[in-house]
CSV table of C-alpha atoms in Angstrom, one decimal:
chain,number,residue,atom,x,y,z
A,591,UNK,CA,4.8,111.8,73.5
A,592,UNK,CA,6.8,113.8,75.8
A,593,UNK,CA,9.8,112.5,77.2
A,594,UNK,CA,10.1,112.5,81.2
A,595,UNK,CA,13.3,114.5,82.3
A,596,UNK,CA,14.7,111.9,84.8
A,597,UNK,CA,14.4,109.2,82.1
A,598,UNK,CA,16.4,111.5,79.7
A,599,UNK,CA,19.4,111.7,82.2
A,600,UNK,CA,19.2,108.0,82.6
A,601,UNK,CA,20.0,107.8,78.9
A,602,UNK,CA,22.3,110.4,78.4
A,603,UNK,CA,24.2,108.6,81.2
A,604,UNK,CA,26.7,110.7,84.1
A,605,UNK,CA,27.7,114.2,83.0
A,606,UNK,CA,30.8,115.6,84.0
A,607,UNK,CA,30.9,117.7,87.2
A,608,UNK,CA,31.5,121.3,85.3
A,609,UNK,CA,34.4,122.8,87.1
A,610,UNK,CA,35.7,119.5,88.4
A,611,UNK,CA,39.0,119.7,90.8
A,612,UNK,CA,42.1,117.6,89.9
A,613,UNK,CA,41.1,115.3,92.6
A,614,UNK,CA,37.6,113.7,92.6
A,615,UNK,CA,34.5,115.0,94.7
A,616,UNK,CA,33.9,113.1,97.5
A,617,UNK,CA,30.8,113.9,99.3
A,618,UNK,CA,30.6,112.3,102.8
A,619,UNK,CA,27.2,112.2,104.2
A,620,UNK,CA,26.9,112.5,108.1
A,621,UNK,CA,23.5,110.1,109.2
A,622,UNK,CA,22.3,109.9,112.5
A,623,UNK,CA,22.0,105.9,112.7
A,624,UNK,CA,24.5,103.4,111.5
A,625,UNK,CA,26.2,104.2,108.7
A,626,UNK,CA,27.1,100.3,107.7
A,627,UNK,CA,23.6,99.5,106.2
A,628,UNK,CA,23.8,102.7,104.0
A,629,UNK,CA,26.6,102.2,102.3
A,630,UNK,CA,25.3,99.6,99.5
A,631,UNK,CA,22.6,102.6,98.8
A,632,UNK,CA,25.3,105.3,98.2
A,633,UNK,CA,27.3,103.1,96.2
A,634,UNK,CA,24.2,103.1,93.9
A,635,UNK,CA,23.7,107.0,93.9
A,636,UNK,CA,27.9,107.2,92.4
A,637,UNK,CA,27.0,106.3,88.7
A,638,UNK,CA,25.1,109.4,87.6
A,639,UNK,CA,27.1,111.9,89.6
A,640,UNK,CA,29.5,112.7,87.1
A,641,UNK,CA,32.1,110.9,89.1
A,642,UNK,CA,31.9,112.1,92.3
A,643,UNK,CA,32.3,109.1,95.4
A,644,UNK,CA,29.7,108.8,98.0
A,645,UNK,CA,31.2,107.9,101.7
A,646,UNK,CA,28.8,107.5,104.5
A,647,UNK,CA,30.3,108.5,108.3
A,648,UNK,CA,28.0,108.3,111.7
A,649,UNK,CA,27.4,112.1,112.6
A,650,UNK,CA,30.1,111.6,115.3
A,651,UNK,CA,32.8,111.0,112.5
A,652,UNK,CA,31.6,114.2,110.1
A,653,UNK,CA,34.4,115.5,108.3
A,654,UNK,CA,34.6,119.4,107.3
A,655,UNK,CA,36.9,119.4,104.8
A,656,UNK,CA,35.1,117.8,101.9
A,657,UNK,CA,31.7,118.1,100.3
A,658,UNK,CA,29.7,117.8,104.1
A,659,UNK,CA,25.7,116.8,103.3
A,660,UNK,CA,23.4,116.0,106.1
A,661,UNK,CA,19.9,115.1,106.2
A,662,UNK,CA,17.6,116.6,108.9
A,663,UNK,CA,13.6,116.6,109.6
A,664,UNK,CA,12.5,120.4,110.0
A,665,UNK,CA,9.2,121.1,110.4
A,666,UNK,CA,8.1,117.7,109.8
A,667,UNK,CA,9.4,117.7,106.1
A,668,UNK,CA,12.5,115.9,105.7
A,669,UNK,CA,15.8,117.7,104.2
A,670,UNK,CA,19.3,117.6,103.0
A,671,UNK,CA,22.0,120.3,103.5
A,672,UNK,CA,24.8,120.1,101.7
A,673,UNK,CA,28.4,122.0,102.6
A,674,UNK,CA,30.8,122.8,100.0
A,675,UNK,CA,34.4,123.4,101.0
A,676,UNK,CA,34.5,127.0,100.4
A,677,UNK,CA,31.6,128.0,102.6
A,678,UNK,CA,28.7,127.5,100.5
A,679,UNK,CA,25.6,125.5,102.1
A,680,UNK,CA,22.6,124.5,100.1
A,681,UNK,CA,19.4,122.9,101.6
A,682,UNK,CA,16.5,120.8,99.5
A,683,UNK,CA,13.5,119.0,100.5
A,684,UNK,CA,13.7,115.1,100.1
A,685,UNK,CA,10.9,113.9,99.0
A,686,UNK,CA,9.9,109.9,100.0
A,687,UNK,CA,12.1,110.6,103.4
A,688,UNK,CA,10.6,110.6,107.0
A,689,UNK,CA,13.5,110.3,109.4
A,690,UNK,CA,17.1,111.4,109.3
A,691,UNK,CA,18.3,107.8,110.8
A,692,UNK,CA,18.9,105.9,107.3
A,693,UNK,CA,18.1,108.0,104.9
A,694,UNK,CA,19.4,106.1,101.8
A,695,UNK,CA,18.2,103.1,102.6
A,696,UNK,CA,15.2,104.5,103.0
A,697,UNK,CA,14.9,106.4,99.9
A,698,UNK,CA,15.4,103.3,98.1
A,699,UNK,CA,13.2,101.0,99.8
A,700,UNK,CA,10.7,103.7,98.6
A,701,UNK,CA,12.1,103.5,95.0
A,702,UNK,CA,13.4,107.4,95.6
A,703,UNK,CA,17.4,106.7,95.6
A,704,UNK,CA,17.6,107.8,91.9
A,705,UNK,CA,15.2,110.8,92.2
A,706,UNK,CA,17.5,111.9,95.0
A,707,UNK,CA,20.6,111.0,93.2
A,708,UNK,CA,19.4,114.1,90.4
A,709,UNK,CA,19.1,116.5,93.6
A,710,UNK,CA,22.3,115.4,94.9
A,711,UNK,CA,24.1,115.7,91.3
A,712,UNK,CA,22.2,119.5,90.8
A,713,UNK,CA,23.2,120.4,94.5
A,714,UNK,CA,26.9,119.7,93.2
A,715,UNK,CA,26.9,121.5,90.1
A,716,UNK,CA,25.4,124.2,92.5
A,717,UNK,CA,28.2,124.4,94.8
């Protein structure tokens, strides 16, 4: 029996973010809608990104000096972009995602926080 990939990182548990600053990686996430309701959800993404905090911000209140990720609906597939301080952008697909208004929630109401939460942790090694 083949082991699934996701199920693997669950059990191998948060891996450290390879070239990790001194501080730790905050990544703010800019939503369109009220960021209050979304902030239980990206507490729950924190655990398995190597120790990297989750802050959620109304788009009016978007930062540029940290880790920036927004998520957008381009040609009706929905997206996340994330920012890296030095310049470097990165865009995925999110899949489970139909608006850009509460996105976390969203993905976990539709049991897709944790596949997003491996996106998010790859998007970081990325950057």
């Amino acid at each position: 029996m083949r082991a699934h990939p996701i199920a693997l990182l669950a059990l191998l548990g948060p891996l450290p973010l390879a070239a990790q600053p001194a501080r730790p990686v905050t990544v703010v996430v800019c939503v369109a809608g009220d960021p209050a309701p979304e902030a239980l959800a990206a507490r729950a993404l924190e655990p398995g990104l190597g120790g990297a905090r989750v802050e959620v911000v109304g788009d009016a209140h978007c930062p540029t000096a940290e880790h920036v990720g927004r998520f957008h609906v381009e040609g009706g597939r929905a997206r996340f972009r994330l920012q890296a301080p030095g310049g470097v952008v990165l865009h995925r697909a999110v899949a489970g995602l139909t608006s850009a208004a509460q996105p976390l929630t969203e993905l976990a109401a539709a049991g897709q926080l944790s596949t997003f939460g491996v996106q998010l942790y790859g998007l970081l090694l990325e950057a």
